[in-house]
């Protein structure tokens, strides 16, 4: 039997930073969800799906790419898309370039829903995040979060999300 050296415990600074990050990861989405439900009747995830479609070329995106950029699983996206189709906000069709893929697209009602919801989302983001940061902290936050996110999910870094929405 081999014995392994247990990993070194987090030092106090690491533990403090981790606790703050973990709390933010848990409580910020919950606060955004509560705000969006109250103000628009949409969950945070539902709004993200509509918003990512709205910033995609022509309001269309492959479902797999949309799941990645909206940070939802494929099965969760499928349930969201079904609800939104029933409300007339999005449609789905086979990808003409690859019939195995499905394209989601915003309808006219979907574009209108994004226009109604976007100011509420921006208000919440400013109140919960950006109004609490000075310009230097904002730059630091982006650098730190991109450094953490890139090895975890390279497709979802700001630069890669922008590039993927261009084509």
mmCIF file of N, CA and C in Angstrom, residues 35-131:
data_model
loop_
_atom_site.group_PDB
_atom_site.id
_atom_site.type_symbol
_atom_site.label_atom_id
_atom_site.label_comp_id
_atom_site.label_asym_id
_atom_site.label_seq_id
_atom_site.Cartn_x
_atom_site.Cartn_y
_atom_site.Cartn_z
ATOM 1 N N UNK A 35 -34.280 38.941 -9.903
ATOM 2 C CA UNK A 35 -34.569 40.244 -10.523
ATOM 3 C C UNK A 35 -35.281 40.062 -11.871
ATOM 4 N N UNK A 36 -34.734 39.175 -12.714
ATOM 5 C CA UNK A 36 -35.323 39.004 -14.037
ATOM 6 C C UNK A 36 -36.717 38.381 -13.961
ATOM 7 N N UNK A 37 -36.919 37.447 -13.058
ATOM 8 C CA UNK A 37 -38.250 36.858 -12.895
ATOM 9 C C UNK A 37 -39.259 37.942 -12.502
ATOM 10 N N UNK A 38 -38.858 38.770 -11.544
ATOM 11 C CA UNK A 38 -39.752 39.817 -11.052
ATOM 12 C C UNK A 38 -40.050 40.861 -12.132
ATOM 13 N N UNK A 39 -39.027 41.290 -12.844
ATOM 14 C CA UNK A 39 -39.177 42.399 -13.791
ATOM 15 C C UNK A 39 -39.670 41.990 -15.174
ATOM 16 N N UNK A 40 -39.331 40.765 -15.614
ATOM 17 C CA UNK A 40 -39.620 40.392 -17.003
ATOM 18 C C UNK A 40 -40.380 39.086 -17.161
ATOM 19 N N UNK A 41 -40.468 38.298 -16.077
ATOM 20 C CA UNK A 41 -41.106 36.996 -16.178
ATOM 21 C C UNK A 41 -40.210 35.921 -16.774
ATOM 22 N N UNK A 42 -38.948 36.260 -17.046
ATOM 23 C CA UNK A 42 -37.989 35.300 -17.581
ATOM 24 C C UNK A 42 -36.981 34.921 -16.517
ATOM 25 N N UNK A 43 -36.499 33.696 -16.582
ATOM 26 C CA UNK A 43 -35.372 33.318 -15.728
ATOM 27 C C UNK A 43 -34.106 33.927 -16.316
ATOM 28 N N UNK A 44 -33.063 33.937 -15.510
ATOM 29 C CA UNK A 44 -31.769 34.407 -15.983
ATOM 30 C C UNK A 44 -31.313 33.579 -17.188
ATOM 31 N N UNK A 45 -31.456 32.275 -17.130
ATOM 32 C CA UNK A 45 -31.050 31.402 -18.237
ATOM 33 C C UNK A 45 -31.863 31.692 -19.500
ATOM 34 N N UNK A 46 -33.157 31.896 -19.342
ATOM 35 C CA UNK A 46 -33.993 32.210 -20.503
ATOM 36 C C UNK A 46 -33.556 33.517 -21.147
ATOM 37 N N UNK A 47 -33.298 34.509 -20.323
ATOM 38 C CA UNK A 47 -32.836 35.780 -20.880
ATOM 39 C C UNK A 47 -31.503 35.602 -21.593
ATOM 40 N N UNK A 48 -30.582 34.828 -21.010
ATOM 41 C CA UNK A 48 -29.280 34.606 -21.645
ATOM 42 C C UNK A 48 -29.444 33.985 -23.030
ATOM 43 N N UNK A 49 -30.347 33.043 -23.174
ATOM 44 C CA UNK A 49 -30.579 32.422 -24.472
ATOM 45 C C UNK A 49 -31.064 33.469 -25.473
ATOM 46 N N UNK A 50 -32.051 34.266 -25.077
ATOM 47 C CA UNK A 50 -32.539 35.313 -25.985
ATOM 48 C C UNK A 50 -31.445 36.322 -26.309
ATOM 49 N N UNK A 51 -30.700 36.738 -25.289
ATOM 50 C CA UNK A 51 -29.674 37.753 -25.506
ATOM 51 C C UNK A 51 -28.572 37.248 -26.433
ATOM 52 N N UNK A 52 -28.097 36.000 -26.205
ATOM 53 C CA UNK A 52 -27.046 35.480 -27.074
ATOM 54 C C UNK A 52 -27.530 35.334 -28.505
ATOM 55 N N UNK A 53 -28.784 34.989 -28.695
ATOM 56 C CA UNK A 53 -29.314 34.981 -30.062
ATOM 57 C C UNK A 53 -29.325 36.397 -30.636
ATOM 58 N N UNK A 54 -29.684 37.371 -29.818
ATOM 59 C CA UNK A 54 -29.783 38.743 -30.315
ATOM 60 C C UNK A 54 -28.441 39.324 -30.734
ATOM 61 N N UNK A 55 -27.352 38.851 -30.162
ATOM 62 C CA UNK A 55 -26.029 39.369 -30.538
ATOM 63 C C UNK A 55 -25.324 38.461 -31.545
ATOM 64 N N UNK A 56 -26.018 37.437 -32.004
ATOM 65 C CA UNK A 56 -25.482 36.541 -33.029
ATOM 66 C C UNK A 56 -25.849 37.071 -34.403
ATOM 67 N N UNK A 57 -25.064 36.711 -35.375
ATOM 68 C CA UNK A 57 -25.293 37.152 -36.746
ATOM 69 C C UNK A 57 -26.701 36.775 -37.206
ATOM 70 N N UNK A 58 -27.506 37.768 -37.500
ATOM 71 C CA UNK A 58 -28.861 37.532 -37.973
ATOM 72 C C UNK A 58 -29.811 36.964 -36.943
ATOM 73 N N UNK A 59 -29.417 36.987 -35.666
ATOM 74 C CA UNK A 59 -30.276 36.446 -34.618
ATOM 75 C C UNK A 59 -30.387 34.940 -34.666
ATOM 76 N N UNK A 60 -29.389 34.279 -35.272
ATOM 77 C CA UNK A 60 -29.407 32.827 -35.388
ATOM 78 C C UNK A 60 -28.124 32.236 -34.801
ATOM 79 N N UNK A 61 -28.255 31.009 -34.333
ATOM 80 C CA UNK A 61 -27.082 30.317 -33.784
ATOM 81 C C UNK A 61 -27.393 28.827 -33.707
ATOM 82 N N UNK A 62 -26.384 28.009 -33.944
ATOM 83 C CA UNK A 62 -26.549 26.570 -33.754
ATOM 84 C C UNK A 62 -26.846 26.303 -32.284
ATOM 85 N N UNK A 63 -27.724 25.351 -32.046
ATOM 86 C CA UNK A 63 -28.133 25.051 -30.667
ATOM 87 C C UNK A 63 -26.937 24.680 -29.789
ATOM 88 N N UNK A 64 -26.011 23.884 -30.281
ATOM 89 C CA UNK A 64 -24.840 23.500 -29.488
ATOM 90 C C UNK A 64 -23.996 24.706 -29.110
ATOM 91 N N UNK A 65 -23.794 25.602 -30.054
ATOM 92 C CA UNK A 65 -23.030 26.826 -29.776
ATOM 93 C C UNK A 65 -23.786 27.717 -28.801
ATOM 94 N N UNK A 66 -25.091 27.773 -28.958
ATOM 95 C CA UNK A 66 -25.916 28.588 -28.073
ATOM 96 C C UNK A 66 -25.853 28.069 -26.641
ATOM 97 N N UNK A 67 -25.874 26.760 -26.472
ATOM 98 C CA UNK A 67 -25.762 26.181 -25.128
ATOM 99 C C UNK A 67 -24.443 26.591 -24.488
ATOM 100 N N UNK A 68 -23.354 26.521 -25.250
ATOM 101 C CA UNK A 68 -22.047 26.917 -24.715
ATOM 102 C C UNK A 68 -22.016 28.386 -24.321
ATOM 103 N N UNK A 69 -22.444 29.253 -25.212
ATOM 104 C CA UNK A 69 -22.341 30.680 -24.917
ATOM 105 C C UNK A 69 -23.316 31.128 -23.834
ATOM 106 N N UNK A 70 -24.474 30.487 -23.764
ATOM 107 C CA UNK A 70 -25.453 30.845 -22.737
ATOM 108 C C UNK A 70 -25.186 30.122 -21.419
ATOM 109 N N UNK A 71 -24.176 29.269 -21.412
ATOM 110 C CA UNK A 71 -23.773 28.529 -20.204
ATOM 111 C C UNK A 71 -24.901 27.670 -19.632
ATOM 112 N N UNK A 72 -25.561 26.941 -20.523
ATOM 113 C CA UNK A 72 -26.573 25.975 -20.108
ATOM 114 C C UNK A 72 -26.254 24.644 -20.780
ATOM 115 N N UNK A 73 -26.747 23.560 -20.206
ATOM 116 C CA UNK A 73 -26.551 22.252 -20.832
ATOM 117 C C UNK A 73 -27.450 22.145 -22.060
ATOM 118 N N UNK A 74 -27.124 21.204 -22.931
ATOM 119 C CA UNK A 74 -27.937 20.990 -24.126
ATOM 120 C C UNK A 74 -29.375 20.632 -23.768
ATOM 121 N N UNK A 75 -29.558 19.794 -22.747
ATOM 122 C CA UNK A 75 -30.923 19.411 -22.372
ATOM 123 C C UNK A 75 -31.687 20.595 -21.773
ATOM 124 N N UNK A 76 -31.007 21.436 -20.975
ATOM 125 C CA UNK A 76 -31.659 22.621 -20.421
ATOM 126 C C UNK A 76 -32.027 23.581 -21.548
ATOM 127 N N UNK A 77 -31.128 23.754 -22.515
ATOM 128 C CA UNK A 77 -31.426 24.623 -23.652
ATOM 129 C C UNK A 77 -32.629 24.103 -24.426
ATOM 130 N N UNK A 78 -32.717 22.800 -24.602
ATOM 131 C CA UNK A 78 -33.851 22.230 -25.317
ATOM 132 C C UNK A 78 -35.171 22.561 -24.620
ATOM 133 N N UNK A 79 -35.195 22.457 -23.296
ATOM 134 C CA UNK A 79 -36.413 22.797 -22.540
ATOM 135 C C UNK A 79 -36.727 24.294 -22.655
ATOM 136 N N UNK A 80 -35.685 25.137 -22.552
ATOM 137 C CA UNK A 80 -35.881 26.583 -22.695
ATOM 138 C C UNK A 80 -36.412 26.892 -24.094
ATOM 139 N N UNK A 81 -35.800 26.301 -25.104
ATOM 140 C CA UNK A 81 -36.215 26.565 -26.485
ATOM 141 C C UNK A 81 -37.658 26.148 -26.714
ATOM 142 N N UNK A 82 -38.067 25.026 -26.150
ATOM 143 C CA UNK A 82 -39.450 24.579 -26.298
ATOM 144 C C UNK A 82 -40.414 25.600 -25.690
ATOM 145 N N UNK A 83 -40.091 26.086 -24.486
ATOM 146 C CA UNK A 83 -40.943 27.111 -23.849
ATOM 147 C C UNK A 83 -40.985 28.386 -24.691
ATOM 148 N N UNK A 84 -39.840 28.791 -25.195
ATOM 149 C CA UNK A 84 -39.784 30.037 -25.964
ATOM 150 C C UNK A 84 -40.461 29.912 -27.322
ATOM 151 N N UNK A 85 -40.401 28.730 -27.914
ATOM 152 C CA UNK A 85 -41.132 28.504 -29.164
ATOM 153 C C UNK A 85 -42.636 28.642 -28.925
ATOM 154 N N UNK A 86 -43.118 28.081 -27.807
ATOM 155 C CA UNK A 86 -44.545 28.182 -27.482
ATOM 156 C C UNK A 86 -44.975 29.626 -27.289
ATOM 157 N N UNK A 87 -44.067 30.464 -26.794
ATOM 158 C CA UNK A 87 -44.360 31.886 -26.594
ATOM 159 C C UNK A 87 -44.151 32.701 -27.875
ATOM 160 N N UNK A 88 -43.594 32.080 -28.894
ATOM 161 C CA UNK A 88 -43.383 32.751 -30.174
ATOM 162 C C UNK A 88 -42.121 33.597 -30.241
ATOM 163 N N UNK A 89 -41.191 33.381 -29.322
ATOM 164 C CA UNK A 89 -39.980 34.209 -29.278
ATOM 165 C C UNK A 89 -38.837 33.655 -30.104
ATOM 166 N N UNK A 90 -38.776 32.344 -30.265
ATOM 167 C CA UNK A 90 -37.732 31.744 -31.099
ATOM 168 C C UNK A 90 -38.343 30.676 -31.975
ATOM 169 N N UNK A 91 -37.597 30.298 -32.982
ATOM 170 C CA UNK A 91 -37.938 29.161 -33.821
ATOM 171 C C UNK A 91 -36.701 28.295 -33.959
ATOM 172 N N UNK A 92 -36.915 27.081 -34.435
ATOM 173 C CA UNK A 92 -35.795 26.168 -34.702
ATOM 174 C C UNK A 92 -36.000 25.555 -36.075
ATOM 175 N N UNK A 93 -34.878 25.330 -36.766
ATOM 176 C CA UNK A 93 -34.918 24.701 -38.077
ATOM 177 C C UNK A 93 -33.620 23.918 -38.276
ATOM 178 N N UNK A 94 -33.633 22.942 -39.176
ATOM 179 C CA UNK A 94 -32.388 22.223 -39.468
ATOM 180 C C UNK A 94 -31.365 23.173 -40.093
ATOM 181 N N UNK A 95 -30.109 22.947 -39.818
ATOM 182 C CA UNK A 95 -29.023 23.728 -40.408
ATOM 183 C C UNK A 95 -28.858 23.269 -41.855
ATOM 184 N N UNK A 96 -29.005 24.184 -42.808
ATOM 185 C CA UNK A 96 -28.902 23.809 -44.220
ATOM 186 C C UNK A 96 -27.490 23.345 -44.583
ATOM 187 N N UNK A 97 -26.480 23.782 -43.832
ATOM 188 C CA UNK A 97 -25.100 23.373 -44.096
ATOM 189 C C UNK A 97 -24.778 22.017 -43.467
ATOM 190 N N UNK A 98 -25.528 21.615 -42.452
ATOM 191 C CA UNK A 98 -25.291 20.345 -41.756
ATOM 192 C C UNK A 98 -26.606 19.917 -41.127
ATOM 193 N N UNK A 99 -27.320 19.049 -41.803
ATOM 194 C CA UNK A 99 -28.646 18.615 -41.375
ATOM 195 C C UNK A 99 -28.688 17.968 -40.005
ATOM 196 N N UNK A 100 -27.520 17.586 -39.464
ATOM 197 C CA UNK A 100 -27.483 17.017 -38.119
ATOM 198 C C UNK A 100 -27.601 18.093 -37.051
ATOM 199 N N UNK A 101 -27.395 19.336 -37.437
ATOM 200 C CA UNK A 101 -27.426 20.459 -36.502
ATOM 201 C C UNK A 101 -28.772 21.173 -36.581
ATOM 202 N N UNK A 102 -29.132 21.818 -35.494
ATOM 203 C CA UNK A 102 -30.352 22.621 -35.456
ATOM 204 C C UNK A 102 -29.976 24.068 -35.207
ATOM 205 N N UNK A 103 -30.616 24.956 -35.948
ATOM 206 C CA UNK A 103 -30.410 26.391 -35.805
ATOM 207 C C UNK A 103 -31.566 26.968 -35.002
ATOM 208 N N UNK A 104 -31.242 27.764 -34.004
ATOM 209 C CA UNK A 104 -32.265 28.536 -33.278
ATOM 210 C C UNK A 104 -32.224 29.948 -33.837
ATOM 211 N N UNK A 105 -33.372 30.587 -33.920
ATOM 212 C CA UNK A 105 -33.422 31.959 -34.423
ATOM 213 C C UNK A 105 -34.483 32.753 -33.660
ATOM 214 N N UNK A 106 -34.220 34.047 -33.535
ATOM 215 C CA UNK A 106 -35.185 34.941 -32.893
ATOM 216 C C UNK A 106 -36.287 35.305 -33.870
ATOM 217 N N UNK A 107 -37.507 35.300 -33.401
ATOM 218 C CA UNK A 107 -38.632 35.800 -34.186
ATOM 219 C C UNK A 107 -38.761 37.303 -33.919
ATOM 220 N N UNK A 108 -39.658 37.943 -34.627
ATOM 221 C CA UNK A 108 -39.897 39.367 -34.368
ATOM 222 C C UNK A 108 -40.316 39.589 -32.917
ATOM 223 N N UNK A 109 -41.156 38.689 -32.394
ATOM 224 C CA UNK A 109 -41.567 38.798 -30.984
ATOM 225 C C UNK A 109 -40.382 38.599 -30.049
ATOM 226 N N UNK A 110 -39.457 37.726 -30.442
ATOM 227 C CA UNK A 110 -38.256 37.499 -29.644
ATOM 228 C C UNK A 110 -37.372 38.734 -29.586
ATOM 229 N N UNK A 111 -37.202 39.383 -30.736
ATOM 230 C CA UNK A 111 -36.426 40.634 -30.751
ATOM 231 C C UNK A 111 -37.083 41.668 -29.836
ATOM 232 N N UNK A 112 -38.399 41.740 -29.891
ATOM 233 C CA UNK A 112 -39.121 42.698 -29.041
ATOM 234 C C UNK A 112 -38.952 42.347 -27.561
ATOM 235 N N UNK A 113 -38.977 41.065 -27.228
ATOM 236 C CA UNK A 113 -38.811 40.646 -25.830
ATOM 237 C C UNK A 113 -37.419 41.001 -25.325
ATOM 238 N N UNK A 114 -36.395 40.803 -26.156
ATOM 239 C CA UNK A 114 -35.036 41.195 -25.759
ATOM 240 C C UNK A 114 -34.985 42.698 -25.496
ATOM 241 N N UNK A 115 -35.593 43.485 -26.364
ATOM 242 C CA UNK A 115 -35.575 44.947 -26.203
ATOM 243 C C UNK A 115 -36.247 45.375 -24.899
ATOM 244 N N UNK A 116 -37.296 44.680 -24.492
ATOM 245 C CA UNK A 116 -37.983 44.985 -23.240
ATOM 246 C C UNK A 116 -37.148 44.554 -22.031
ATOM 247 N N UNK A 117 -36.505 43.389 -22.136
ATOM 248 C CA UNK A 117 -35.782 42.810 -20.997
ATOM 249 C C UNK A 117 -34.394 43.401 -20.778
ATOM 250 N N UNK A 118 -33.720 43.793 -21.827
ATOM 251 C CA UNK A 118 -32.328 44.217 -21.735
ATOM 252 C C UNK A 118 -32.108 45.352 -20.735
ATOM 253 N N UNK A 119 -32.938 46.396 -20.701
ATOM 254 C CA UNK A 119 -32.703 47.446 -19.703
ATOM 255 C C UNK A 119 -32.797 46.936 -18.256
ATOM 256 N N UNK A 120 -33.682 45.992 -18.001
ATOM 257 C CA UNK A 120 -33.812 45.423 -16.652
ATOM 258 C C UNK A 120 -32.560 44.642 -16.269
ATOM 259 N N UNK A 121 -32.013 43.909 -17.234
ATOM 260 C CA UNK A 121 -30.809 43.131 -16.972
ATOM 261 C C UNK A 121 -29.619 44.062 -16.729
ATOM 262 N N UNK A 122 -29.497 45.076 -17.551
ATOM 263 C CA UNK A 122 -28.408 46.038 -17.381
ATOM 264 C C UNK A 122 -28.508 46.736 -16.026
ATOM 265 N N UNK A 123 -29.694 47.108 -15.633
ATOM 266 C CA UNK A 123 -29.898 47.744 -14.327
ATOM 267 C C UNK A 123 -29.422 46.825 -13.204
ATOM 268 N N UNK A 124 -29.784 45.551 -13.286
ATOM 269 C CA UNK A 124 -29.374 44.601 -12.251
ATOM 270 C C UNK A 124 -27.860 44.412 -12.246
ATOM 271 N N UNK A 125 -27.257 44.271 -13.430
ATOM 272 C CA UNK A 125 -25.801 44.099 -13.490
ATOM 273 C C UNK A 125 -25.065 45.302 -12.909
ATOM 274 N N UNK A 126 -25.550 46.487 -13.241
ATOM 275 C CA UNK A 126 -24.898 47.689 -12.690
ATOM 276 C C UNK A 126 -25.025 47.727 -11.163
ATOM 277 N N UNK A 127 -26.216 47.473 -10.657
ATOM 278 C CA UNK A 127 -26.440 47.548 -9.208
ATOM 279 C C UNK A 127 -25.671 46.459 -8.454
ATOM 280 N N UNK A 128 -25.644 45.269 -8.999
ATOM 281 C CA UNK A 128 -25.045 44.138 -8.292
ATOM 282 C C UNK A 128 -23.537 44.005 -8.506
ATOM 283 N N UNK A 129 -23.031 44.532 -9.631
ATOM 284 C CA UNK A 129 -21.618 44.322 -9.954
ATOM 285 C C UNK A 129 -20.902 45.630 -10.263
ATOM 286 N N UNK A 130 -21.249 46.251 -11.368
ATOM 287 C CA UNK A 130 -20.402 47.302 -11.934
ATOM 288 C C UNK A 130 -20.378 48.598 -11.143
ATOM 289 N N UNK A 131 -21.461 48.957 -10.481
ATOM 290 C CA UNK A 131 -21.455 50.175 -9.663
ATOM 291 C C UNK A 131 -20.558 50.033 -8.438
#
